[in-house]
Amino acid sequence: MTNIFLLKRDITTSKTLRAVCGRGLPPLAHLAPELFAGAGHICLATDRTCLNKFKRTFKKTLGRRWDGTDIFVLPAGRAAKTFRALEGLLSFMLKRGFSRNSLLIAAGGGSVTDLAGLAASLYMRGINWISVPTTFLGQIDAGLGGKTAVDLGGVKNMAGAFYQPALTVCDAAFLQTLGPGELRAGAGELLKYALIGPEALRRRILKSIEDALKGDAKALQELVSACADFKLSLTARDERDETGVRELLNLGHTAGHAFEALSKGRLAHGRAVLWGLRYACLLSIRLKTLEPAQQRTVSGILWGTEAAPLPAACFNFRAFYRLICYDKKAGAGKNRFLLIERPGRITAVNDIAPGILKGTLTALKRR
Ligand code: GLY
């Protein structure tokens, strides 16, 4: 089964934006012939692991355009999200004579799609790009919706742009190759959707999450389609994260990003988000936003799945506090958290006293 979601027309580029989910999808040029017809040069940006693993798939998906496609190999993981890597990709396209009509295809995890999407937004002030997320987390969140970024000064995603891919392709065939650890990295974002989404999505996620995390093909494909559909519906209503609709997607990310940064690469994004959600749950209980009748349900959702332990560095409150004050919505030196009222109902709270935040961090350590 293939699902095609059409986003609204993007205001800045006036192009129709598409996301396609399914398994064993047709070649990219069949999904978006117009992107290929006008593209003199094509660059595939990926990382070494993906290239080794998926070269045959990439070849197949590019069809007769494979010969002549320039391949740019990014460093694996977060090392891709630097100005150095960004300049490397931009210079690579410049040296090969890329023009405004060229096409950039980003195939890989969230770091690859974030970096390449930003490069696409900058090269000659913007060229077409296609997002091909190959990880579970990338297919349900990072690779969709046009947020692109690099890290700055040790803080995640501090320099970036909203720049929609002209096409997003979530092919569940990539997920069949992932090991249990890589699939589990998607658990945090999945549970986020279970808490912010409508009842039907929550039921679907809770029913299939364990099967999906064990690699069940049907469960993975279904959850990718359901989450992608929901995320794109929020993105279409609030593309530039201005009205509070898209902000829902940040549940668990304020503390999660701080944990990820403090772990210095030991905690992958998805795992850090699961801990960030747990932190948000404990804070919601402390600040009494979470209705007492819902506490067991929400705790059951968040503590019901296995999580890698938080490294000791994450419990350094001063460092944690400094990082959460970089939240883009909070304002300089301030903090802002999304808290849970009940599944499906989230509220934002600003300027929480540091003592409360510190007490919550201690409580998280003890759970
Ligand atoms: N990952 C959050 C967003 O796309 O808005």
XYZ file of C-alpha atoms in Angstrom, residues 280-290 295 355-364 366:
23
model
C 8.019 16.479 31.059
C 5.680 13.949 32.676
C 7.279 14.350 36.124
C 7.260 18.144 35.730
C 3.597 18.023 34.715
C 2.808 16.072 37.893
C 4.839 18.510 40.033
C 3.144 21.567 38.502
C -0.232 19.830 38.661
C -1.005 20.298 34.991
C -1.401 16.527 34.558
C -1.081 10.100 35.840
C 14.284 24.890 42.031
C 11.296 23.054 40.528
C 13.295 22.041 37.478
C 16.151 20.815 39.662
C 13.781 18.828 41.892
C 12.296 17.212 38.787
C 15.747 16.205 37.544
C 16.472 14.588 40.904
C 13.109 12.798 40.793
C 13.934 11.496 37.296
C 15.352 8.246 41.404
